[in-house]
mmCIF file of C-alpha atoms and ligand atoms in Angstrom:
data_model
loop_
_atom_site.group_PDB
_atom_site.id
_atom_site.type_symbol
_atom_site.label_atom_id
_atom_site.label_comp_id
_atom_site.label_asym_id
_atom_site.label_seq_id
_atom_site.Cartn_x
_atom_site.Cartn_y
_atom_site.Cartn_z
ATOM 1 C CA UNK P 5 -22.782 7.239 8.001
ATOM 2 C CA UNK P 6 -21.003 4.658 6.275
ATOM 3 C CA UNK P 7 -18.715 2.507 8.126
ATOM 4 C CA UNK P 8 -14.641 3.537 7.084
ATOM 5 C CA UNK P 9 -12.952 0.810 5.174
ATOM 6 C CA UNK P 10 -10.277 0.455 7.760
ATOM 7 C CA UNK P 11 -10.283 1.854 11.516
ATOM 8 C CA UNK P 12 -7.693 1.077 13.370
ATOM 9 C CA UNK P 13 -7.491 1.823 17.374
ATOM 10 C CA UNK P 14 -3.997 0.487 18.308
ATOM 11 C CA UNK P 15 -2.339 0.915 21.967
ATOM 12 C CA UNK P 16 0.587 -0.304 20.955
ATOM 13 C CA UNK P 17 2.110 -2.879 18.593
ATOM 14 C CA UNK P 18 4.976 -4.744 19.660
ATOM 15 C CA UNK P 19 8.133 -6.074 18.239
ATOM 16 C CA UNK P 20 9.810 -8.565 20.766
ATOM 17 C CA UNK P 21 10.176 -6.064 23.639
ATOM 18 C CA UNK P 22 10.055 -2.929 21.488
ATOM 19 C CA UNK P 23 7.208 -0.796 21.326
ATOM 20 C CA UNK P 24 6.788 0.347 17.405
ATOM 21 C CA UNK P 25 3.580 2.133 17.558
ATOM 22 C CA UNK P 26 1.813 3.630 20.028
ATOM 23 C CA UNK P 27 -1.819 5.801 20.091
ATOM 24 C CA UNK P 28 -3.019 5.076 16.872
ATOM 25 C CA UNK P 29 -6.290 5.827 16.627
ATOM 26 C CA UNK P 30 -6.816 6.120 12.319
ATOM 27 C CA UNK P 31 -10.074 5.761 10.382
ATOM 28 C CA UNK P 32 -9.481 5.469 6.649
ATOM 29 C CA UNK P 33 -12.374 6.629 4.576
ATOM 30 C CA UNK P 34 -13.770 4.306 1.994
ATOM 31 C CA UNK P 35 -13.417 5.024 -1.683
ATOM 32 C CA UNK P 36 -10.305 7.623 -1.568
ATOM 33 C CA UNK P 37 -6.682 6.628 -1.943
ATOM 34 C CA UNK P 38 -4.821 7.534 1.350
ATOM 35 C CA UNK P 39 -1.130 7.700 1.448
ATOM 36 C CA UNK P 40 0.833 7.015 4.413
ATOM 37 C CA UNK P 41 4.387 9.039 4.812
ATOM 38 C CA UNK P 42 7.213 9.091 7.380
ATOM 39 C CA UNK P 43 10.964 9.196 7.957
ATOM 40 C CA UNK P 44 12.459 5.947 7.814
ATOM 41 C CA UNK P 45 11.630 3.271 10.811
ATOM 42 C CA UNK P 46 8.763 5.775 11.639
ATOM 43 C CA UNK P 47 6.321 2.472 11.824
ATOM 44 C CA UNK P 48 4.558 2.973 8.396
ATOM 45 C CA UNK P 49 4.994 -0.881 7.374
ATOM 46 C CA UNK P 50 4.014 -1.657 11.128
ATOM 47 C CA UNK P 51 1.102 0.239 10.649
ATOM 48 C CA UNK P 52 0.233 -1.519 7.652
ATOM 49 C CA UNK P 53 0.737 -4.780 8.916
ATOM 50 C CA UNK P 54 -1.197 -4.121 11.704
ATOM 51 C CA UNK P 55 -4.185 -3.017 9.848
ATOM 52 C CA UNK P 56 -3.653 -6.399 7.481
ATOM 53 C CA UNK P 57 -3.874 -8.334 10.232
ATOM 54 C CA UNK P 58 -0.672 -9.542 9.801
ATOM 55 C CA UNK P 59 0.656 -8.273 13.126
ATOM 56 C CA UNK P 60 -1.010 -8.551 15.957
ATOM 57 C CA UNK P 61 -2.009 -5.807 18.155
ATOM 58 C CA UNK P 62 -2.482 -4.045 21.382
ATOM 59 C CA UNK P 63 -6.255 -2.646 20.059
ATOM 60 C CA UNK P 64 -8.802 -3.265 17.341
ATOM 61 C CA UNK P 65 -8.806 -3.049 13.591
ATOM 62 C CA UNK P 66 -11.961 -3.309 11.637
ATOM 63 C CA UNK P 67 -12.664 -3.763 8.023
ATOM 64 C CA UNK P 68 -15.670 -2.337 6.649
ATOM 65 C CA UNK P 69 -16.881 -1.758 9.844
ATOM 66 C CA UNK P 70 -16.185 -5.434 11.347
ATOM 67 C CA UNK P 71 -13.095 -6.526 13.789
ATOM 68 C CA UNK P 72 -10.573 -8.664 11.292
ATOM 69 C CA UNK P 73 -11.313 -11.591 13.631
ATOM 70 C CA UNK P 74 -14.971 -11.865 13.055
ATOM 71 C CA UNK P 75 -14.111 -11.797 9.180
ATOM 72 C CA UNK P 76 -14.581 -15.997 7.806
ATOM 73 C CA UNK P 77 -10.612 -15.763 6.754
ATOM 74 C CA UNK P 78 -11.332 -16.161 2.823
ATOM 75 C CA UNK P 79 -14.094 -13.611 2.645
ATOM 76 C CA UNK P 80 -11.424 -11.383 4.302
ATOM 77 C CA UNK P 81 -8.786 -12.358 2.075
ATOM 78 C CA UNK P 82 -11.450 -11.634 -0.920
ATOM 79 C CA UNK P 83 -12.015 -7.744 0.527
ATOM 80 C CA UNK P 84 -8.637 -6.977 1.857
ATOM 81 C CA UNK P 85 -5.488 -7.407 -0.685
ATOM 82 C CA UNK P 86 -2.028 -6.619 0.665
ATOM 83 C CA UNK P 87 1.020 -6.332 -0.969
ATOM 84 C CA UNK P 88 4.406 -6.122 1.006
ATOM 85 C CA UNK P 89 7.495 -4.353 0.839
ATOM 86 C CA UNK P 90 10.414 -6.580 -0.168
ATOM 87 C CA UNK P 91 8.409 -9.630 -0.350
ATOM 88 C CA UNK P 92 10.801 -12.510 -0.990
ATOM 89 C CA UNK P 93 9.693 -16.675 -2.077
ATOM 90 C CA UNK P 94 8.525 -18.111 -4.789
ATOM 91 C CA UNK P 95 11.586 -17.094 -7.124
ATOM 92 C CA UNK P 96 10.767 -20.759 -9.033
ATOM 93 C CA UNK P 97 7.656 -19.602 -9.881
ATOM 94 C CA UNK P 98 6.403 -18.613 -12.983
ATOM 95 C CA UNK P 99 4.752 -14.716 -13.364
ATOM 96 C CA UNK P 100 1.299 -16.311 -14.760
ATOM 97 C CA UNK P 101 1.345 -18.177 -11.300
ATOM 98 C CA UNK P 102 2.350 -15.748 -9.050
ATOM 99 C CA UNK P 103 -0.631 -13.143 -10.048
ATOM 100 C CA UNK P 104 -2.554 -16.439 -10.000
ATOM 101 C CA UNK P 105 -1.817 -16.697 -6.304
ATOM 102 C CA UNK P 106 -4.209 -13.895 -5.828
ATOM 103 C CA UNK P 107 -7.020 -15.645 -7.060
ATOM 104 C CA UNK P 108 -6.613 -18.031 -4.292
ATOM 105 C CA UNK P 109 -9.718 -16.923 -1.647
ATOM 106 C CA UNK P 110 -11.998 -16.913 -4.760
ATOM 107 C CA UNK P 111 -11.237 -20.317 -5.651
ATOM 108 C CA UNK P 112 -12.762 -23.795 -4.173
ATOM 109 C CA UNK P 113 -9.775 -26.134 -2.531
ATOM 110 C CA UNK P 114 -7.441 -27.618 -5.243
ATOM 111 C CA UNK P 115 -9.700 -26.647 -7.704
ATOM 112 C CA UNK P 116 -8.702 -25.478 -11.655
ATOM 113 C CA UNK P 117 -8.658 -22.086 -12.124
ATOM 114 C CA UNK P 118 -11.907 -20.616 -13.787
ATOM 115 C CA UNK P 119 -12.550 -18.574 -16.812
ATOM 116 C CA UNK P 120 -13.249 -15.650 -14.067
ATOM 117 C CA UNK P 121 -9.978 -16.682 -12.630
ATOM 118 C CA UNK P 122 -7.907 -16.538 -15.895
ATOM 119 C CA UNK P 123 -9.500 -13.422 -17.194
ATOM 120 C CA UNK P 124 -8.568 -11.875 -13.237
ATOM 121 C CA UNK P 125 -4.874 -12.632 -14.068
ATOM 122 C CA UNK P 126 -4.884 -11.581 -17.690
ATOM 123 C CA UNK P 127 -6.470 -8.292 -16.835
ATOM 124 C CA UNK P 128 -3.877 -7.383 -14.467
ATOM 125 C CA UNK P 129 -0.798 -8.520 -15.830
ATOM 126 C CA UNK P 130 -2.149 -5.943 -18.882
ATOM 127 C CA UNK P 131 -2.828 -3.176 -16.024
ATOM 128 C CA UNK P 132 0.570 -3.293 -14.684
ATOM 129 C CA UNK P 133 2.685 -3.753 -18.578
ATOM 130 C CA UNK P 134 2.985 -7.123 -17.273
ATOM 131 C CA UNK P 135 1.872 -9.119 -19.816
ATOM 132 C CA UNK P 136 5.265 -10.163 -22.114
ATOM 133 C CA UNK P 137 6.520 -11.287 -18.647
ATOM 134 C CA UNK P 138 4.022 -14.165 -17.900
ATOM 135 C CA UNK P 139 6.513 -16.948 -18.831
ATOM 136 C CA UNK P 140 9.271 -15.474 -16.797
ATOM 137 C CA UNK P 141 10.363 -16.838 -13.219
ATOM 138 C CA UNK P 142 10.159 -14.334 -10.760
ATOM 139 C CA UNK P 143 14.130 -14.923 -10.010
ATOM 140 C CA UNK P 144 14.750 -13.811 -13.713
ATOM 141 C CA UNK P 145 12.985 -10.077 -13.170
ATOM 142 C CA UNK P 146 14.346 -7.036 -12.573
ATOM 143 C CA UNK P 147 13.566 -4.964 -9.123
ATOM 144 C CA UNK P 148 10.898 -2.723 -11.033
ATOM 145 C CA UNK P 149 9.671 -6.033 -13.230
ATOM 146 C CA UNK P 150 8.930 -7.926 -9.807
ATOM 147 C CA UNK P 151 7.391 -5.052 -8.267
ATOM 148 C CA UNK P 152 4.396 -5.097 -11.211
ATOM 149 C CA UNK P 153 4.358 -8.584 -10.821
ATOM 150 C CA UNK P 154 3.604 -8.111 -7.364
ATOM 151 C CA UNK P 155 1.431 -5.233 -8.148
ATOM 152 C CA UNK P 156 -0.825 -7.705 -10.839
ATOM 153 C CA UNK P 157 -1.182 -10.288 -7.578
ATOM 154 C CA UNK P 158 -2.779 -7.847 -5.852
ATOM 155 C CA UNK P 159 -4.915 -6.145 -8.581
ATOM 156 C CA UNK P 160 -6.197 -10.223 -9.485
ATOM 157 C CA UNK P 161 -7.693 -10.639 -6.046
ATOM 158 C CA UNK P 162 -10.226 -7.831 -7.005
ATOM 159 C CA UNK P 163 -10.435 -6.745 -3.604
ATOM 160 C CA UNK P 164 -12.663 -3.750 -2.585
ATOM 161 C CA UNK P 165 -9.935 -2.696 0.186
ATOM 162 C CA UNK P 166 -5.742 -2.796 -0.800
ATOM 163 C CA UNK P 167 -3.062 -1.969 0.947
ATOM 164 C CA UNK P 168 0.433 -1.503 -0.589
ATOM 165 C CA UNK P 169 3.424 -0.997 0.946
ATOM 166 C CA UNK P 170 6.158 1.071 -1.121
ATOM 167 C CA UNK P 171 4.680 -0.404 -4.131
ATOM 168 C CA UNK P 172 7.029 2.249 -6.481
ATOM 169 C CA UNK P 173 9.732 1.309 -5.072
ATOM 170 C CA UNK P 174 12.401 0.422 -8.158
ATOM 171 C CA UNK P 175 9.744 1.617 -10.544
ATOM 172 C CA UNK P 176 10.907 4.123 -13.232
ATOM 173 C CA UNK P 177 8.889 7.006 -14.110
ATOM 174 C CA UNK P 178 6.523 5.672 -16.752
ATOM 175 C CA UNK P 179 5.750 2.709 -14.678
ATOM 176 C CA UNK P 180 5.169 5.266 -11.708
ATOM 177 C CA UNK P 181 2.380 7.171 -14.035
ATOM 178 C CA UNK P 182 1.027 3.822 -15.105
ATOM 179 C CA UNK P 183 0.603 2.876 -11.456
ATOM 180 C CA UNK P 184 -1.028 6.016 -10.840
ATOM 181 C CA UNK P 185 -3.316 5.508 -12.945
ATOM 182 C CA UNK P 186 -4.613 2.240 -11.891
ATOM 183 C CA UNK P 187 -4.892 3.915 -8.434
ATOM 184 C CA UNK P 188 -7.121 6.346 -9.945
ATOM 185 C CA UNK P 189 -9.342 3.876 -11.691
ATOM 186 C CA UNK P 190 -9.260 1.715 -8.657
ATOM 187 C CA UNK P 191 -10.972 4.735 -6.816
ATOM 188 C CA UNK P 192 -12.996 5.897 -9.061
ATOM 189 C CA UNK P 193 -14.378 2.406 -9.175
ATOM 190 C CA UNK P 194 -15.556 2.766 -5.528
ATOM 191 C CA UNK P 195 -11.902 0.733 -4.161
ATOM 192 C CA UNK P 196 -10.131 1.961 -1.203
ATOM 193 C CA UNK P 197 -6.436 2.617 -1.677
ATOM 194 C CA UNK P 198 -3.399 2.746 1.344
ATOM 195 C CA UNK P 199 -0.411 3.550 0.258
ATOM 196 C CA UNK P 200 3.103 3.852 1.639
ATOM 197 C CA UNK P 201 5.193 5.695 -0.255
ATOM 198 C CA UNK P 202 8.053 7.708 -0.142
ATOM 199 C CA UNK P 203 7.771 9.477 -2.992
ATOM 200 C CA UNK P 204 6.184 12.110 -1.884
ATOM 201 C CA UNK P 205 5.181 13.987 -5.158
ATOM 202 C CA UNK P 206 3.248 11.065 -5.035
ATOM 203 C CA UNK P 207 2.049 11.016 -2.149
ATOM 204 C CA UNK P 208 0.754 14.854 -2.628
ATOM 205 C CA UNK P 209 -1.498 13.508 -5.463
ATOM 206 C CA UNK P 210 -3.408 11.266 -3.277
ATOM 207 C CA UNK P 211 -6.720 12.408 -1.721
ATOM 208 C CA UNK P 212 -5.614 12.344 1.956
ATOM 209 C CA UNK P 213 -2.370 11.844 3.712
ATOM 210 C CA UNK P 214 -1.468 10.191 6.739
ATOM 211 C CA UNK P 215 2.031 11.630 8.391
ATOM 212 C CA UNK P 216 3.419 9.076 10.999
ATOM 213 C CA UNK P 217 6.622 9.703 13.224
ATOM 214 C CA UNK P 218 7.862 7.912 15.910
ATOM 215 C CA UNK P 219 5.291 5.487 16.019
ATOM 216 C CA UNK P 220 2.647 7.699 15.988
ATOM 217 C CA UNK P 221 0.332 9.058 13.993
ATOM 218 C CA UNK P 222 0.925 13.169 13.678
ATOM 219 C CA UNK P 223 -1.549 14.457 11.077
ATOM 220 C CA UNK P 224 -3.958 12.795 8.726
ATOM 221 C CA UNK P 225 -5.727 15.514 6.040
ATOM 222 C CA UNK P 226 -6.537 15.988 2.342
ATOM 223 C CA UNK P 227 -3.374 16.109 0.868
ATOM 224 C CA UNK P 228 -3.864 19.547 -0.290
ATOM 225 C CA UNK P 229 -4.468 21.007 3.136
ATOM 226 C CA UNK P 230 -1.972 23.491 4.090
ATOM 227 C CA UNK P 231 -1.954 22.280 7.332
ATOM 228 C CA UNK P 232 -1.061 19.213 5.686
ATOM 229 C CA UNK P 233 1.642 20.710 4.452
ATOM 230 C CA UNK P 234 3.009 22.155 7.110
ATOM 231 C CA UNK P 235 3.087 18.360 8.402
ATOM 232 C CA UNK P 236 4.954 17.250 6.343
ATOM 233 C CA UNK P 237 7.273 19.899 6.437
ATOM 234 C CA UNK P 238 7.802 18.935 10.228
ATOM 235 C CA UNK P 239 8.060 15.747 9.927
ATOM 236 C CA UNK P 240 10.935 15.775 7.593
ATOM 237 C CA UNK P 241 12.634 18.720 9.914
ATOM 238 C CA UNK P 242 12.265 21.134 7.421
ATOM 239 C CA UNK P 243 14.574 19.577 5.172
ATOM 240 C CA UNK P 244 12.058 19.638 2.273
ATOM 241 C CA UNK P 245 9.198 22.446 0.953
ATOM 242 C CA UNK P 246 5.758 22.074 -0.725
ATOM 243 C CA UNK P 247 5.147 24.441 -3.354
ATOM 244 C CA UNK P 248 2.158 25.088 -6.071
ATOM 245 C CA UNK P 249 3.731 24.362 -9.285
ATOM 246 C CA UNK P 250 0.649 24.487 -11.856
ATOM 247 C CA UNK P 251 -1.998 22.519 -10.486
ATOM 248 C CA UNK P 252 0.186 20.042 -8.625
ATOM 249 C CA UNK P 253 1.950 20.502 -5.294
ATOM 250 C CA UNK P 254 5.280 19.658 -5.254
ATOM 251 C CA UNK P 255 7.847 18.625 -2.529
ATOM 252 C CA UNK P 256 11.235 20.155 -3.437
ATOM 253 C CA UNK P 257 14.351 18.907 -1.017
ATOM 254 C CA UNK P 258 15.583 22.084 0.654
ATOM 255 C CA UNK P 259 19.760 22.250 0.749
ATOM 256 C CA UNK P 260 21.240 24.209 3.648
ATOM 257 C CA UNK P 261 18.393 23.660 5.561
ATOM 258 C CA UNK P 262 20.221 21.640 8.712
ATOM 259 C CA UNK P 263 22.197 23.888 8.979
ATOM 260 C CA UNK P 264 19.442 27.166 9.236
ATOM 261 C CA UNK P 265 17.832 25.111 11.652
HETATM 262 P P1 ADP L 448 8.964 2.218 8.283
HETATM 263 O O1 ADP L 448 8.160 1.311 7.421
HETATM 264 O O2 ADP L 448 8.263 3.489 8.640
HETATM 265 O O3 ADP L 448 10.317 2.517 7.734
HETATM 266 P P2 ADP L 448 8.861 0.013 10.178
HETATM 267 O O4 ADP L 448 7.432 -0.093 10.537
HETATM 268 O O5 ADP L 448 9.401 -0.989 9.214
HETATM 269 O O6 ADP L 448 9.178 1.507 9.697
HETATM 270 O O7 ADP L 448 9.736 -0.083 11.485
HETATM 271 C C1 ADP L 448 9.463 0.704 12.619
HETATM 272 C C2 ADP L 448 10.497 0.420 13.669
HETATM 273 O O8 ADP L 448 10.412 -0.950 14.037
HETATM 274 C C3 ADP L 448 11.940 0.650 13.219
HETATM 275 O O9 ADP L 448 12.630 1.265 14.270
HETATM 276 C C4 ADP L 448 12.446 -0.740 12.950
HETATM 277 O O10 ADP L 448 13.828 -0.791 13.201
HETATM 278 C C5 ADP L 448 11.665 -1.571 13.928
HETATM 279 N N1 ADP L 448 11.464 -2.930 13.411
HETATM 280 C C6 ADP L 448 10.833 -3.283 12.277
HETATM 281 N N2 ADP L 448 10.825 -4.616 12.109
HETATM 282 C C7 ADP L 448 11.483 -5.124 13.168
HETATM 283 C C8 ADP L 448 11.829 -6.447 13.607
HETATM 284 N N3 ADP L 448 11.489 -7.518 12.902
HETATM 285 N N4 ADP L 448 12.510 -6.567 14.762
HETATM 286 C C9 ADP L 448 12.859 -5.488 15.498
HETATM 287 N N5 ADP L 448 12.561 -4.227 15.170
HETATM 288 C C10 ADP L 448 11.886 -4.035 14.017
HETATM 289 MG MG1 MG L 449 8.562 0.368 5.650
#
């Protein structure tokens, strides 16, 4: 069997003396877009982080089947592509530059960009409507014009493994469709996609879900299991219900429910 893209065994991960996550034992399957959903401060972006290498941890995280640490660091930062919630620097820089930053581990120390490079960058500032905004400085964009921007850095490094972390945040609908649809192509292309979102009619259209609370992780299935579901039901204390609409599933906010409960 194939190794998964990302397996993550995690005792605990640590914020100064607070625990954040505990018992995290998570393979994520390669070639399917996972999403990753939770109440707020549930330890999603720790999660992340964690499997980026980013954080360290109490435990092991392996990328296509080898520990992060064994990985030469630009080979790693060739296969794994992150892309952070509320990222801030860089507001001098120019857009063209920015998505150029993630053509960094394919390129030799100080050296010029390459046709490969250029043709990286240009292909996803078109994939994310990104394009008319090369010249622009990043502190000139709008929350849902950065977030593409952001989105194009990511999609330049060309990375077979990418992990996002509310990456629809501030985007309007059309932009969310146009997102989705990279994700798809991304997948079908043999990428691996995690995703934290909290949208979660999103979330529903991804292949599997991941449901953490409390620092830990309580269900991971296809995301249209009904135990799935059921979940995600929990996890948001019943405050919201999943119903068939078409072919779709949808997650509909349910009023009065605090107080049936
Ligand atoms: P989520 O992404 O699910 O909203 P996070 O992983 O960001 O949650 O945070 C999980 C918990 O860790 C929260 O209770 C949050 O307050 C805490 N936390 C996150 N970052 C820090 C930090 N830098 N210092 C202290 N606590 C933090
Ligand atoms: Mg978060």
């Amino acid at each position: 069997m194939n190794a998964p893209a990302l397996q993550a065994r995690i005792a605990a991960a640590r914020i100064g003396e607070r625990r954040i996550l505990q018992g995290i034992d998570l393979a994520v399957p390669v070639g399917r877009w996972t999403a990753v959903v939770g109440p707020n401060g549930a330890g999603k972006s720790t999660l992340l982080r964690c499997m980026a290498g980013l954080l360290p941890c109490e435990g092991q995280v392996s990328l296509l089947g080898r520990p992060l640490a064994d990985w030469p660091a630009r080979e790693r930062a060739r296969t794994l592509a992150w892309m952070g919630q509320q990222e801030a620097g860089g507001e001098d820089l120019r857009v063209w530059d920015v998505v150029m930053l993630g053509r960094l581990p394919h390129r030799a120390w100080l050296a010029a960009p390459t046709g490969a490079d250029r043709a990286a960058v240009d292909a996803a500032l078109r994939a994310t409507q990104s394009h008319a905004l090369r010249a622009r400085r990043l502190a000139e964009l709008s929350g849902g014009e950065r977030q593409r921007v952001l989105l194009a850095r990511l999609l330049a490094v060309q990375a077979r493994v990418l992990l996002m972390d509310e990456p629809l945040a501030h985007l309007d609908p059309p932009h969310q469709a146009d997102w989705l649809a990279t994700v798809r192509a991304l997948v079908a292309a043999g990428a691996t996609v995690v995703s934290v979102l909290h949208e979660l009619n999103m979330a529903l259209q991804a292949d599997d879900i991941v449901v953490v609370r409390a620092g830990r992780i309580a269900h991971h299935g296809a995301a249209a299991d009904a135990a799935t579901h059921q979940a995600l039901q929990a996890a948001f204390d019943g405050r919201i219900a999943i119903r068939q609409v078409g072919d779709d599933w949808v997650a509909l906010p349910r009023a009065g429910a605090r107080e049936a409960a």
